[in-house]
CSV table of C-alpha atoms and ligand atoms in Angstrom, one decimal:
chain,number,residue,atom,x,y,z
A,149,MET,CA,240.5,265.3,-24.8
A,150,ARG,CA,242.2,267.6,-22.3
A,151,PRO,CA,245.7,269.0,-22.2
A,152,HIS,CA,246.8,267.9,-18.8
A,153,ILE,CA,246.1,264.3,-18.3
A,154,PRO,CA,246.8,262.9,-14.9
A,155,HIS,CA,248.9,259.8,-14.8
A,156,ARG,CA,246.8,256.8,-14.0
A,157,ARG,CA,248.4,254.8,-11.3
A,158,HIS,CA,245.3,253.1,-9.9
A,159,LYS,CA,244.1,251.6,-13.2
A,160,THR,CA,244.0,248.1,-11.9
A,161,ALA,CA,243.7,249.0,-8.2
A,162,THR,CA,240.0,249.6,-8.4
A,163,ALA,CA,239.2,246.4,-10.2
A,164,ALA,CA,241.3,244.5,-7.7
A,165,ALA,CA,239.7,246.2,-4.7
A,166,LEU,CA,236.3,245.5,-6.1
A,167,ALA,CA,237.1,241.9,-6.8
A,168,SER,CA,238.3,241.4,-3.2
A,169,ALA,CA,235.3,243.2,-1.9
A,170,PHE,CA,233.0,241.1,-3.9
A,171,LEU,CA,234.6,237.9,-2.6
A,172,ALA,CA,234.2,239.1,1.0
A,173,VAL,CA,232.3,236.9,3.4
A,174,SER,CA,228.6,237.5,3.3
A,175,SER,CA,226.8,238.5,6.5
A,176,CYS,CA,223.3,239.4,7.4
A,177,ALA,CA,222.8,243.0,8.4
A,178,THR,CA,220.1,245.6,8.9
A,179,ASN,CA,219.9,248.2,6.2
A,180,PRO,CA,220.5,251.5,8.0
A,181,ALA,CA,218.1,253.6,5.9
A,182,THR,CA,215.2,251.1,5.4
A,183,GLY,CA,215.5,249.0,8.4
A,184,ALA,CA,215.1,245.9,6.3
A,185,HIS,CA,217.2,242.8,6.9
A,186,GLN,CA,219.5,242.0,4.0
A,187,ILE,CA,222.5,240.1,3.0
A,188,ALA,CA,225.5,242.4,3.2
A,189,LEU,CA,228.3,241.3,0.9
A,190,VAL,CA,230.5,244.2,1.8
A,191,SER,CA,231.4,245.7,5.2
A,192,GLU,CA,231.2,249.4,5.8
A,193,ALA,CA,235.0,249.7,5.8
A,194,GLN,CA,235.1,248.0,2.4
A,195,GLU,CA,232.3,250.1,1.2
A,196,LYS,CA,234.3,253.3,2.1
A,197,GLN,CA,237.4,251.9,0.4
A,198,MET,CA,235.5,251.1,-2.8
A,199,GLY,CA,234.1,254.6,-2.9
A,200,GLN,CA,237.4,256.2,-2.3
A,201,GLN,CA,239.1,254.4,-5.2
A,202,ALA,CA,236.2,254.9,-7.6
A,203,ASP,CA,236.2,258.6,-6.6
A,204,GLN,CA,239.8,258.8,-8.0
A,205,GLU,CA,238.6,257.2,-11.2
A,206,VAL,CA,235.8,259.8,-11.5
A,207,ALA,CA,238.3,262.7,-10.9
A,208,ALA,CA,240.7,261.3,-13.5
A,209,SER,CA,238.2,260.2,-16.2
A,210,VAL,CA,235.4,262.8,-15.9
A,211,GLY,CA,237.2,265.7,-14.2
A,212,LEU,CA,236.0,268.2,-11.5
A,213,TYR,CA,234.7,271.6,-12.3
A,214,ASP,CA,237.4,274.2,-11.6
A,215,ASP,CA,235.6,276.5,-9.2
A,216,ALA,CA,236.5,276.3,-5.5
A,217,ASP,CA,233.4,278.3,-4.4
A,218,LEU,CA,231.0,276.1,-6.3
A,219,GLN,CA,232.7,273.0,-5.0
A,220,ALA,CA,232.3,274.3,-1.4
A,221,TYR,CA,228.7,275.2,-2.1
A,222,VAL,CA,227.8,271.7,-3.3
A,223,GLN,CA,229.6,270.2,-0.3
A,224,ARG,CA,227.8,272.5,2.1
A,225,ILE,CA,224.3,271.6,0.7
A,226,GLY,CA,225.2,267.9,0.7
A,227,ASP,CA,226.6,268.0,4.3
A,228,ALA,CA,223.4,269.6,5.6
A,229,LEU,CA,221.3,266.8,4.1
A,230,ALA,CA,223.6,263.9,4.9
A,231,GLU,CA,223.9,264.8,8.6
A,232,ARG,CA,220.2,264.3,8.8
A,233,SER,CA,220.4,260.9,7.2
A,234,GLU,CA,220.6,257.5,8.9
A,235,ARG,CA,224.4,257.3,8.1
A,236,PRO,CA,225.7,260.7,9.2
A,237,SER,CA,229.2,259.5,10.0
A,238,LEU,CA,230.2,258.4,6.5
A,239,PRO,CA,233.0,260.5,5.0
A,240,TRP,CA,230.4,262.4,2.9
A,241,THR,CA,232.0,263.9,-0.2
A,242,PHE,CA,230.0,266.0,-2.7
A,243,ARG,CA,231.6,267.1,-6.0
A,244,LEU,CA,230.7,269.1,-9.0
A,245,VAL,CA,232.0,267.3,-12.1
A,246,ASP,CA,232.9,269.0,-15.3
A,247,ASP,CA,230.5,267.4,-17.7
A,248,PRO,CA,227.7,268.9,-19.8
A,249,ALA,CA,225.4,265.9,-19.4
A,250,VAL,CA,222.5,266.6,-17.0
A,251,ASN,CA,223.2,264.0,-14.3
A,252,ALA,CA,224.0,263.1,-10.7
A,253,PHE,CA,225.3,259.9,-9.4
A,254,ALA,CA,226.5,258.2,-6.2
A,255,LEU,CA,229.3,255.8,-5.3
A,256,PRO,CA,229.5,253.6,-2.2
A,257,GLY,CA,230.8,255.1,1.0
A,258,GLY,CA,229.3,258.5,0.8
A,259,TYR,CA,230.4,260.0,-2.6
A,260,VAL,CA,227.9,262.1,-4.5
A,261,TYR,CA,228.5,263.9,-7.8
A,262,VAL,CA,226.5,266.5,-9.7
A,263,THR,CA,227.4,267.6,-13.2
A,264,ARG,CA,227.8,271.2,-14.2
A,265,GLY,CA,225.1,270.3,-16.8
A,266,LEU,CA,222.7,269.6,-14.0
A,267,MET,CA,223.5,272.7,-12.0
A,268,THR,CA,223.1,275.0,-15.0
A,269,HIS,CA,219.7,273.4,-15.8
A,270,LEU,CA,218.2,273.8,-12.4
A,271,THR,CA,216.7,277.1,-11.0
A,272,SER,CA,217.0,276.9,-7.2
A,273,GLU,CA,218.9,275.4,-4.4
A,274,ALA,CA,215.9,273.4,-3.4
A,275,GLU,CA,215.9,271.6,-6.8
A,276,LEU,CA,219.6,270.8,-6.4
A,277,ALA,CA,219.0,269.6,-2.9
A,278,ALA,CA,216.2,267.3,-4.2
A,279,VAL,CA,218.6,265.6,-6.7
A,280,MET,CA,221.4,265.3,-4.1
A,281,GLY,CA,218.9,263.9,-1.5
A,282,HIS,CA,217.9,261.2,-3.9
A,283,GLU,CA,221.6,260.3,-4.5
A,284,ILE,CA,222.2,260.3,-0.8
A,285,GLY,CA,219.3,257.9,-0.5
A,286,HIS,CA,221.1,255.4,-2.9
A,287,ILE,CA,224.0,255.4,-0.5
A,288,THR,CA,222.2,255.2,2.8
A,289,ALA,CA,220.1,252.4,1.5
A,290,ARG,CA,223.3,250.8,0.2
A,291,HIS,CA,222.0,250.5,-3.4
A,292,THR,CA,225.4,251.7,-4.6
A,293,VAL,CA,227.2,248.7,-3.0
A,294,SER,CA,225.1,246.1,-4.8
A,295,MET,CA,225.3,248.1,-8.0
A,296,ILE,CA,229.1,248.2,-8.0
A,297,SER,CA,229.2,244.4,-7.5
A,298,LYS,CA,227.0,244.1,-10.6
A,299,ALA,CA,229.2,246.6,-12.5
A,300,GLN,CA,232.1,244.2,-12.0
A,301,LEU,CA,230.2,241.4,-13.7
A,302,ALA,CA,228.9,243.5,-16.5
A,303,ASN,CA,231.4,243.6,-19.3
A,304,VAL,CA,230.7,246.9,-21.0
A,305,GLY,CA,233.5,247.3,-23.5
A,306,LEU,CA,233.5,250.7,-25.2
A,307,MET,CA,235.6,249.8,-28.2
A,308,LEU,CA,238.2,247.3,-29.5
A,309,GLY,CA,240.6,249.4,-27.3
A,310,MET,CA,239.6,247.3,-24.3
A,311,ILE,CA,241.3,244.2,-25.7
A,312,LEU,CA,244.9,245.4,-25.9
A,313,ARG,CA,246.9,246.3,-22.8
A,314,PRO,CA,247.8,248.8,-21.5
A,315,GLU,CA,248.2,251.6,-24.1
A,316,LEU,CA,245.0,250.8,-26.0
A,317,GLN,CA,243.1,250.5,-22.8
A,318,ASN,CA,243.2,254.3,-22.4
A,319,TYR,CA,240.2,254.5,-24.6
A,320,GLY,CA,238.2,252.0,-22.7
A,321,ASN,CA,238.8,253.4,-19.3
A,322,VAL,CA,235.4,254.9,-18.9
A,323,ALA,CA,234.0,251.4,-19.0
A,324,GLU,CA,236.2,250.1,-16.3
A,325,ALA,CA,234.7,248.7,-13.2
A,326,GLY,CA,234.8,252.0,-11.2
A,327,LEU,CA,232.9,253.9,-13.8
A,328,SER,CA,230.8,251.4,-15.6
A,329,VAL,CA,228.6,251.8,-12.5
A,330,LEU,CA,227.5,255.1,-14.1
A,331,PHE,CA,226.0,253.2,-17.0
A,332,LEU,CA,223.9,250.8,-15.1
A,333,LYS,CA,220.3,251.3,-13.9
A,334,TYR,CA,219.1,250.8,-10.4
A,335,SER,CA,216.0,248.7,-10.0
A,336,ARG,CA,212.6,250.5,-10.0
A,337,ASP,CA,212.2,249.6,-6.3
A,338,ALA,CA,215.6,251.2,-5.5
A,339,GLU,CA,214.6,254.4,-7.4
A,340,ARG,CA,211.4,254.6,-5.4
A,341,GLN,CA,213.2,254.1,-2.2
A,342,ALA,CA,215.8,256.8,-3.1
A,343,ASP,CA,213.0,259.2,-4.0
A,344,ASP,CA,211.3,258.6,-0.6
A,345,LEU,CA,214.6,258.9,1.3
A,346,GLY,CA,215.5,262.0,-0.7
A,347,LEU,CA,212.2,263.6,0.2
A,348,ARG,CA,212.9,262.8,3.8
A,349,TYR,CA,216.3,264.4,3.8
A,350,VAL,CA,215.3,267.5,1.8
A,351,SER,CA,212.4,268.1,4.1
A,352,ARG,CA,214.5,267.6,7.2
A,353,GLY,CA,217.0,270.0,5.7
A,354,GLY,CA,214.3,272.7,5.8
A,355,TYR,CA,213.8,273.0,2.1
A,356,ASP,CA,210.5,273.5,0.3
A,357,VAL,CA,210.0,270.0,-1.2
A,358,ARG,CA,207.5,271.1,-3.9
A,359,PRO,CA,210.2,271.9,-6.5
A,360,MET,CA,211.1,268.2,-6.6
A,361,THR,CA,208.4,267.7,-9.2
A,362,ASP,CA,209.9,270.5,-11.3
A,363,VAL,CA,213.1,268.7,-11.4
A,364,PHE,CA,211.4,265.7,-13.0
A,365,THR,CA,209.9,268.0,-15.6
A,366,THR,CA,213.2,269.5,-16.4
A,367,LEU,CA,214.9,266.2,-16.7
A,368,GLU,CA,212.2,264.9,-19.0
A,369,ARG,CA,212.5,268.0,-21.2
A,370,VAL,CA,216.3,267.7,-21.3
A,371,SER,CA,216.3,264.0,-22.3
A,372,ALA,CA,214.3,264.9,-25.4
A,373,THR,CA,217.1,267.1,-26.7
A,374,GLU,CA,220.3,265.9,-25.0
A,375,LYS,CA,223.5,264.9,-26.7
A,376,LYS,CA,225.8,262.4,-25.2
A,377,GLY,CA,228.5,263.6,-22.7
A,378,ARG,CA,231.1,261.5,-21.0
A,379,VAL,CA,228.5,260.7,-18.4
A,380,PRO,CA,225.2,259.3,-19.6
A,381,GLY,CA,222.0,261.4,-19.1
A,382,TRP,CA,220.2,261.0,-15.8
A,383,LEU,CA,217.1,259.6,-17.4
A,384,SER,CA,219.0,256.9,-19.2
A,385,THR,CA,219.9,255.5,-15.7
A,386,HIS,CA,216.8,256.6,-13.9
A,387,PRO,CA,213.7,255.1,-15.5
A,388,ASP,CA,210.0,256.1,-15.5
A,389,PRO,CA,210.1,259.8,-14.7
A,390,GLY,CA,206.4,260.3,-15.2
A,391,ASP,CA,205.4,257.7,-12.7
A,392,ARG,CA,207.9,258.9,-10.2
A,393,ARG,CA,206.8,262.5,-10.5
A,394,THR,CA,203.2,261.5,-9.8
A,395,ARG,CA,204.2,259.3,-6.9
A,396,ILE,CA,206.5,261.9,-5.3
A,397,GLY,CA,203.8,264.6,-5.9
A,398,ALA,CA,201.4,262.5,-3.8
A,399,ALA,CA,204.0,262.0,-1.1
A,400,ILE,CA,204.6,265.7,-1.0
A,401,ALA,CA,200.9,266.5,-0.8
A,402,ALA,CA,200.6,264.0,2.1
A,403,LEU,CA,203.2,265.9,4.0
A,404,GLY,CA,200.7,268.8,4.3
A,405,THR,CA,201.4,272.4,3.6
A,406,ALA,CA,204.5,272.9,5.6
A,407,PRO,CA,207.1,274.3,3.2
A,408,GLY,CA,210.6,274.5,4.7
A,409,THR,CA,211.9,277.6,6.3
A,410,LEU,CA,214.8,277.9,3.8
A,411,GLY,CA,212.3,278.0,0.9
A,412,THR,CA,213.8,277.5,-2.5
A,413,ASP,CA,216.6,280.1,-2.6
A,414,ARG,CA,216.1,280.9,-6.2
A,415,THR,CA,217.7,284.3,-6.6
A,416,ALA,CA,220.9,283.4,-4.6
A,417,TYR,CA,221.2,280.1,-6.6
A,418,LEU,CA,220.9,281.8,-9.9
A,419,ARG,CA,223.5,284.4,-9.0
A,420,ARG,CA,226.0,281.6,-8.4
A,421,LEU,CA,225.4,280.3,-11.9
A,422,ASP,CA,226.4,283.6,-13.5
A,423,GLY,CA,229.5,282.9,-15.7
A,424,MET,CA,229.3,279.1,-15.4
A,425,GLU,CA,230.2,277.1,-18.5
A,426,PHE,CA,227.2,275.8,-20.4
A,427,GLY,CA,227.2,272.8,-22.8
A,428,GLU,CA,230.3,271.2,-24.2
A,429,ASP,CA,233.6,272.9,-23.9
A,430,PRO,CA,235.1,273.3,-27.4
A,431,ARG,CA,238.5,274.2,-26.0
A,432,GLU,CA,238.8,270.4,-25.1
A,433,GLY,CA,238.3,269.7,-28.8
A,434,PHE,CA,235.3,269.6,-31.1
A,435,PHE,CA,234.2,268.1,-34.4
A,436,ALA,CA,233.2,269.9,-37.5
A,437,GLU,CA,231.8,267.0,-39.6
A,438,ASN,CA,234.7,264.4,-39.5
A,439,VAL,CA,237.5,266.9,-38.7
A,440,PHE,CA,238.6,267.3,-35.1
A,441,TYR,CA,240.0,270.5,-33.8
A,442,HIS,CA,241.8,270.9,-30.5
A,443,PRO,CA,242.3,274.6,-29.7
A,444,GLU,CA,244.2,274.0,-26.4
A,445,MET,CA,246.6,271.4,-27.9
A,446,ARG,CA,246.6,273.2,-31.3
A,447,PHE,CA,246.1,270.3,-33.6
A,448,GLU,CA,243.6,269.2,-36.1
A,449,PHE,CA,243.0,265.7,-37.4
A,450,VAL,CA,240.7,264.3,-40.2
A,451,PHE,CA,238.8,261.1,-39.2
A,452,PRO,CA,237.5,258.9,-42.0
A,453,PRO,CA,234.1,260.2,-43.1
A,454,GLY,CA,231.1,258.3,-41.7
A,455,TRP,CA,232.9,256.9,-38.6
A,456,LYS,CA,231.4,257.3,-35.2
A,457,THR,CA,233.5,259.8,-33.3
A,458,SER,CA,233.9,260.3,-29.6
A,459,ASN,CA,235.8,263.0,-27.7
A,460,GLN,CA,236.6,261.6,-24.2
A,461,LYS,CA,238.7,263.2,-21.5
A,462,GLN,CA,241.8,261.0,-22.1
A,463,ALA,CA,241.4,260.2,-25.8
A,464,VAL,CA,239.6,261.2,-29.0
A,465,GLY,CA,238.7,258.4,-31.3
A,466,ALA,CA,236.4,256.9,-33.8
A,467,VAL,CA,235.0,253.5,-34.8
A,468,SER,CA,234.1,252.4,-38.3
A,469,PRO,CA,230.4,252.1,-39.2
A,470,ASN,CA,230.7,248.3,-38.9
A,471,GLU,CA,232.5,248.6,-35.5
A,472,ASP,CA,235.4,246.5,-36.9
A,473,ALA,CA,238.1,249.1,-36.9
A,474,ALA,CA,239.1,251.9,-34.5
A,475,LEU,CA,241.3,255.0,-34.5
A,476,ALA,CA,242.4,256.7,-31.2
A,477,ILE,CA,244.6,259.7,-30.3
A,478,THR,CA,246.0,259.8,-26.8
A,479,LEU,CA,249.0,261.6,-25.2
A,480,ALA,CA,252.0,259.3,-24.9
A,481,ARG,CA,253.6,261.2,-21.9
A,482,ARG,CA,257.1,260.5,-23.2
A,483,GLU,CA,259.8,262.9,-24.2
A,484,SER,CA,260.2,261.9,-27.8
A,485,PRO,CA,258.4,259.9,-30.5
A,486,GLU,CA,261.3,257.4,-30.4
A,487,VAL,CA,260.9,256.8,-26.7
A,488,ALA,CA,257.1,256.5,-26.9
A,489,SER,CA,257.4,254.1,-29.8
A,490,ARG,CA,260.0,251.9,-27.9
A,491,GLU,CA,257.8,251.8,-24.9
A,492,PHE,CA,254.7,250.8,-27.0
A,493,PHE,CA,256.6,247.9,-28.6
A,494,SER,CA,258.1,246.8,-25.3
A,495,GLN,CA,254.6,245.5,-24.3
A,496,GLY,CA,254.2,241.8,-24.5
A,497,GLY,CA,252.2,240.4,-27.4
A,498,ILE,CA,252.9,243.4,-29.8
A,499,GLN,CA,255.0,242.7,-32.8
A,500,GLN,CA,256.7,245.6,-34.7
A,501,GLY,CA,256.4,245.7,-38.4
A,502,ASN,CA,257.7,248.2,-41.0
A,503,ALA,CA,259.1,251.3,-39.4
A,504,TRP,CA,259.0,254.8,-40.9
A,505,ARG,CA,260.7,257.9,-39.6
A,506,GLY,CA,260.3,261.5,-40.7
A,507,ASP,CA,257.6,264.1,-40.3
A,508,ILE,CA,253.9,264.4,-40.6
A,509,ASN,CA,253.0,267.8,-42.0
A,510,GLY,CA,256.3,269.2,-40.7
A,511,LEU,CA,256.0,267.6,-37.2
A,512,PRO,CA,258.7,265.0,-36.2
A,513,ALA,CA,257.2,261.5,-36.2
A,514,VAL,CA,257.8,257.8,-36.0
A,515,ALA,CA,255.4,255.3,-37.4
A,516,HIS,CA,255.2,251.5,-37.5
A,517,SER,CA,252.9,248.8,-38.6
A,518,PHE,CA,252.2,246.3,-35.9
A,519,ALA,CA,250.4,243.1,-35.1
A,520,ALA,CA,249.0,242.4,-31.6
A,521,GLN,CA,248.0,239.0,-30.1
A,522,THR,CA,244.8,239.5,-28.1
A,523,GLN,CA,242.3,237.1,-26.5
A,524,GLN,CA,240.0,237.8,-29.4
A,525,GLY,CA,242.7,237.0,-32.0
A,526,VAL,CA,245.3,239.0,-33.9
A,527,LEU,CA,244.9,242.7,-34.5
A,528,ARG,CA,246.8,244.6,-37.1
A,529,GLY,CA,247.4,248.3,-37.2
A,530,LEU,CA,249.4,251.4,-37.6
A,531,ALA,CA,250.9,253.3,-34.7
A,532,ALA,CA,252.3,256.8,-35.2
A,533,PHE,CA,254.0,259.0,-32.5
A,534,VAL,CA,254.1,262.7,-33.3
A,535,SER,CA,255.9,265.5,-31.5
A,536,HIS,CA,254.0,268.7,-31.3
A,537,GLN,CA,254.1,271.6,-28.8
A,538,GLY,CA,256.4,269.7,-26.4
A,539,LYS,CA,254.0,266.7,-26.3
A,540,VAL,CA,254.0,263.3,-27.9
A,541,PHE,CA,250.7,262.2,-29.5
A,542,GLN,CA,250.1,258.6,-30.0
A,543,ILE,CA,247.8,257.8,-32.9
A,544,LEU,CA,246.6,254.2,-33.3
A,545,GLY,CA,244.6,252.7,-36.0
A,546,TYR,CA,243.7,249.0,-35.8
A,547,ALA,CA,241.4,246.2,-36.9
A,548,PRO,CA,241.2,242.4,-36.7
A,549,SER,CA,243.8,240.9,-39.0
A,550,SER,CA,241.2,239.5,-41.4
A,551,ARG,CA,239.8,243.0,-42.0
A,552,TRP,CA,243.0,245.0,-42.0
A,553,GLY,CA,243.3,244.9,-45.8
A,554,ARG,CA,240.2,247.1,-46.3
A,555,TYR,CA,241.2,249.7,-43.7
A,556,GLN,CA,245.0,250.0,-44.2
A,557,GLY,CA,244.7,252.9,-46.8
A,558,VAL,CA,242.1,254.7,-44.8
A,559,MET,CA,244.2,254.5,-41.6
A,560,SER,CA,247.3,255.7,-43.4
A,561,GLU,CA,245.5,258.7,-44.8
A,562,ALA,CA,244.1,259.5,-41.3
A,563,LEU,CA,247.5,259.3,-39.6
A,564,ASN,CA,248.9,261.6,-42.2
A,565,SER,CA,246.2,264.2,-41.5
A,566,PHE,CA,247.6,265.2,-38.1
A,567,GLU,CA,248.5,268.8,-38.5
A,568,ARG,CA,249.1,272.1,-36.5
A,569,LEU,CA,246.0,274.1,-35.9
A,570,THR,CA,246.8,277.7,-36.9
A,571,ASP,CA,243.4,279.2,-37.9
A,572,ARG,CA,242.6,281.8,-35.3
A,573,ARG,CA,238.9,281.2,-35.7
A,574,TYR,CA,239.4,277.7,-34.3
A,575,LEU,CA,242.1,278.5,-31.8
A,576,ASP,CA,240.1,281.3,-30.2
A,577,VAL,CA,236.8,279.4,-29.6
A,578,GLN,CA,235.4,279.7,-26.0
A,579,PRO,CA,232.8,277.7,-24.2
A,580,LYS,CA,229.2,279.1,-23.9
A,581,LYS,CA,228.5,280.7,-20.5
A,582,LEU,CA,225.4,281.4,-18.5
A,583,SER,CA,224.6,285.0,-17.8
A,584,ILE,CA,222.0,286.0,-15.3
A,585,VAL,CA,219.9,289.0,-16.1
A,586,THR,CA,216.8,290.5,-14.4
A,587,PRO,CA,214.1,291.7,-16.8
A,588,SER,CA,212.6,295.0,-15.5
A,589,ARG,CA,209.0,293.9,-16.5
A,590,ASP,CA,207.1,290.7,-17.4
A,591,MET,CA,208.4,289.4,-20.8
A,592,THR,CA,207.3,286.5,-22.9
A,593,LEU,CA,210.3,284.1,-23.5
A,594,ARG,CA,210.4,285.3,-27.1
A,595,GLU,CA,210.6,289.0,-26.0
A,596,PHE,CA,213.3,288.0,-23.5
A,597,ALA,CA,215.3,286.3,-26.2
A,598,ASP,CA,215.0,289.4,-28.4
A,599,ARG,CA,216.0,291.8,-25.7
A,600,TYR,CA,218.8,289.5,-24.3
A,601,PRO,CA,220.0,287.4,-27.2
A,602,SER,CA,221.3,283.9,-26.4
A,603,THR,CA,223.5,281.5,-28.4
A,604,VAL,CA,221.3,278.5,-27.8
A,605,PRO,CA,218.0,277.6,-29.4
A,606,LEU,CA,214.8,279.1,-27.8
A,607,GLU,CA,213.8,275.5,-26.8
A,608,THR,CA,217.0,275.3,-24.6
A,609,LEU,CA,216.3,278.7,-23.1
A,610,ALA,CA,212.8,277.6,-22.2
A,611,ILE,CA,214.1,274.4,-20.5
A,612,ILE,CA,216.8,276.1,-18.4
A,613,ASN,CA,214.3,278.8,-17.3
A,614,GLU,CA,211.6,276.3,-16.5
A,615,VAL,CA,209.0,277.9,-18.8
A,616,SER,CA,207.2,276.7,-21.9
A,617,LEU,CA,208.0,278.2,-25.3
A,618,ASP,CA,205.0,280.5,-25.0
A,619,GLY,CA,205.7,281.2,-21.3
A,620,THR,CA,206.4,284.4,-19.6
A,621,LEU,CA,209.3,285.4,-17.4
A,622,PRO,CA,208.2,287.7,-14.5
A,623,GLY,CA,209.7,291.1,-14.2
A,624,GLY,CA,212.2,291.7,-11.3
A,625,ARG,CA,213.1,288.1,-11.1
A,626,PRO,CA,216.6,286.8,-12.3
A,627,ALA,CA,216.6,284.7,-15.5
A,628,LYS,CA,219.2,282.8,-17.5
A,629,ARG,CA,220.6,283.5,-20.9
A,630,VAL,CA,223.5,281.8,-22.6
A,631,VAL,CA,226.2,283.9,-24.2
A,632,GLY,CA,229.4,283.3,-26.3
A,633,GLY,CA,230.7,280.0,-27.5
A,634,GLN,CA,230.0,280.3,-31.2
A,635,LEU,CA,232.0,277.9,-33.4
A,636,PRO,CA,233.3,278.9,-36.8
A,637,ASP,CA,230.6,278.7,-39.4
A,638,GLU,CA,232.1,276.1,-41.7
A,639,SER,CA,235.1,273.9,-41.9
A,640,PRO,CA,237.0,274.3,-45.2
A,641,ARG,CA,238.9,271.1,-44.5
A,642,ALA,CA,235.7,269.1,-43.8
A,643,SER,CA,234.1,270.2,-47.0
A,644,SER,CA,237.1,269.8,-49.2
A,645,ARG,CA,238.2,266.4,-47.8
A,646,ARG,CA,234.8,264.7,-47.6
B,754,LIG,ZN1,218.4,257.2,-8.6
């Protein structure tokens, strides 16, 4: 959950645009990258429009990494590859998104995204170019277009939140048409094709293509340890890494020994990573057991123990173990709890029940019980609107009417746990950051970790430096360590309230 949440004006625009694009008259066309004849459901103008709108969804729901130099760097690498592709005139846009998951993805019309998680895990520009070349391949071969049509048909609801409109939808936005594309897999054939096209662009771009196989190795190692971000891991959407590494390795060997003139650009790349955020950003909120702390917005909240929690950009929430009840906190963007509450109940299909006005742990609040008519039946719930630090927080707890009896008490207790965060240890947490150091002599990874301590496990240090646990880092060559970002040792509230 982030402090400054952009207003979402295009919520339904994307779905509508996609629907009209999908209904467009089919025509036969030649695929620009592959030369194959195929049925084109979508014209290039429509493709660009789809991409442009979905791009706004990505910016609003995932967020861009706040560093103009790095954004320009990513755009520069992408431009150099894309201008050597079969579709150089698309409005190519390359963005670095603010997500700890290790991933890259593409949208129709020339939009490519790499996560900061990906950048911090790679060790050279050639590796980054390899991933970007692959994603460019998905666009030039028009895989993204057929994917987004599929995304429309796939009904990937995140939570019960999807079934109410529009306030509760905040929680399900990630699964909306524009972004559900991120959760779908391309076919195996499409992946092979993107690998081949990527290899073509990266080699035309003058890079050494051999590091492409290292990227597969890193992605494999990451997927074994990775936690879920807002964006799924690359390997969850890109199957069969082993096969693909072997295949691309053979293709590279067939190119002969002609490494590009730009080489790998390892040192310059690593210098750019110095100071970059690594892993999840606790300032956007973090959990200690079932207690949620938000340092930026200065509140804490106790979710029911055992519930599955999730901290998204626009909401933090949890679902019951049986997935038959949900709790979500969002920003209401209204000046007072009363106004936010009135607006909530002005929505069609929502009936207001008992009202209660007063304070929650000293913060002005309005709360109501409610019933909502949805396509799936009647939902019952509690809605609280709490004023804190000049913002109004909306807390909703709800379940199907038939189950409400068993959750009412739990929900009421949760709503009443909203509280100011005052503990300095929580308020002052900072994200972990990469720091680039150059060991003066050869060091085993363990020696390196002793000499330059990191706040991540040795296993993580091994992955991000592309060495094995028993490996050696050569002297005189820059290497990564991770500093800062420690969370408080224990949560007194979590242990006392369990
Ligand atoms: Zn792919």
